[in-house]
Coordinates of C-alpha atoms in Angstrom, one line a residue:
M1 CA 139.7 90.4 103.9
I2 CA 136.4 89.5 105.5
T3 CA 134.9 92.9 104.5
V4 CA 136.2 92.8 100.9
I5 CA 134.8 89.4 99.9
P6 CA 131.1 90.3 100.4
I7 CA 131.6 93.5 98.4
I8 CA 133.1 91.6 95.5
T9 CA 130.4 89.0 95.5
F10 CA 127.7 91.7 95.7
A11 CA 129.3 93.5 92.8
I12 CA 129.2 90.3 90.7
F13 CA 125.6 89.8 91.7
I14 CA 124.6 93.3 90.7
Y15 CA 126.5 93.0 87.3
K16 CA 124.7 89.7 86.5
L17 CA 121.3 91.2 87.6
I18 CA 121.7 94.1 85.3
K19 CA 122.6 91.8 82.4
A20 CA 119.6 89.6 83.1
F21 CA 117.3 92.6 83.4
S22 CA 118.4 93.9 80.0
V23 CA 117.3 90.6 78.4
M24 CA 113.8 90.7 79.8
D25 CA 110.8 92.0 77.9
E26 CA 108.8 95.1 79.1
V27 CA 106.2 93.3 81.2
K28 CA 108.8 91.3 83.1
Q29 CA 110.9 94.4 83.7
R30 CA 107.8 96.1 85.0
V31 CA 107.0 93.1 87.3
Q32 CA 110.6 93.2 88.7
L33 CA 110.6 97.0 89.2
E34 CA 107.2 96.9 91.0
A35 CA 108.4 94.0 93.2
V36 CA 111.5 96.0 94.2
V37 CA 109.4 99.1 94.9
I38 CA 107.0 97.1 97.1
G39 CA 109.9 95.3 98.9
F40 CA 111.8 98.5 99.5
S41 CA 108.7 100.2 100.8
L42 CA 107.9 97.4 103.2
T43 CA 111.6 97.3 104.3
A44 CA 111.6 101.1 105.0
M45 CA 108.5 100.7 107.1
L46 CA 110.1 97.8 109.0
I47 CA 113.2 99.8 109.7
T48 CA 111.2 102.8 110.9
L49 CA 109.1 100.5 113.1
L50 CA 112.2 98.8 114.6
F51 CA 113.8 102.2 115.3
L52 CA 110.7 103.6 117.0
L53 CA 110.3 100.4 119.1
S54 CA 113.9 100.5 120.1
L55 CA 113.4 104.2 121.2
C56 CA 110.6 103.1 123.4
G57 CA 112.6 100.1 124.8
I58 CA 110.0 97.5 123.8
S59 CA 111.7 96.0 120.8
N60 CA 111.8 92.2 120.5
S61 CA 115.2 91.4 118.9
T62 CA 114.4 87.6 118.8
W63 CA 112.0 88.0 115.9
F64 CA 112.5 91.5 114.5
G65 CA 116.1 92.4 115.1
Y66 CA 118.3 94.2 112.7
G67 CA 120.2 91.0 112.1
Y68 CA 117.2 89.5 110.4
L69 CA 116.6 92.4 108.1
L70 CA 118.2 90.8 105.1
G71 CA 115.8 87.8 105.4
Y72 CA 112.9 90.2 105.7
C73 CA 114.0 92.1 102.6
W74 CA 113.9 88.9 100.5
I75 CA 110.5 88.0 102.0
F76 CA 109.2 91.5 101.1
Y77 CA 110.6 91.3 97.6
F78 CA 108.8 88.0 97.0
I79 CA 105.6 89.4 98.4
G80 CA 105.9 92.3 95.9
W81 CA 106.8 89.8 93.1
F82 CA 103.7 87.7 93.7
I83 CA 101.5 90.8 93.9
S84 CA 103.0 92.2 90.7
R85 CA 102.8 88.9 88.8
K86 CA 99.1 88.5 89.7
K87 CA 98.5 92.1 88.7
Y88 CA 100.1 91.7 85.2
G89 CA 99.0 88.1 84.7
V90 CA 102.6 86.8 84.0

């Protein structure tokens, strides 16, 4: 039951996100897409860095542990969103 509830809520979130994305104009869609790309790229870099640091045995799980990865994903998305908004002047 504990594993099913997050899947259902995430599915509802994705459904509503797709509905909201289809209502946006082209510039807003481009801003969102670019924000996701920047956020995903930064997240992939962080995961790679965490993996390499854990292989060396010098990782600091207090600040950069895998448990905090979701929070960093949101931070990276908003960084990409701010960069993209500034770029397109929205």
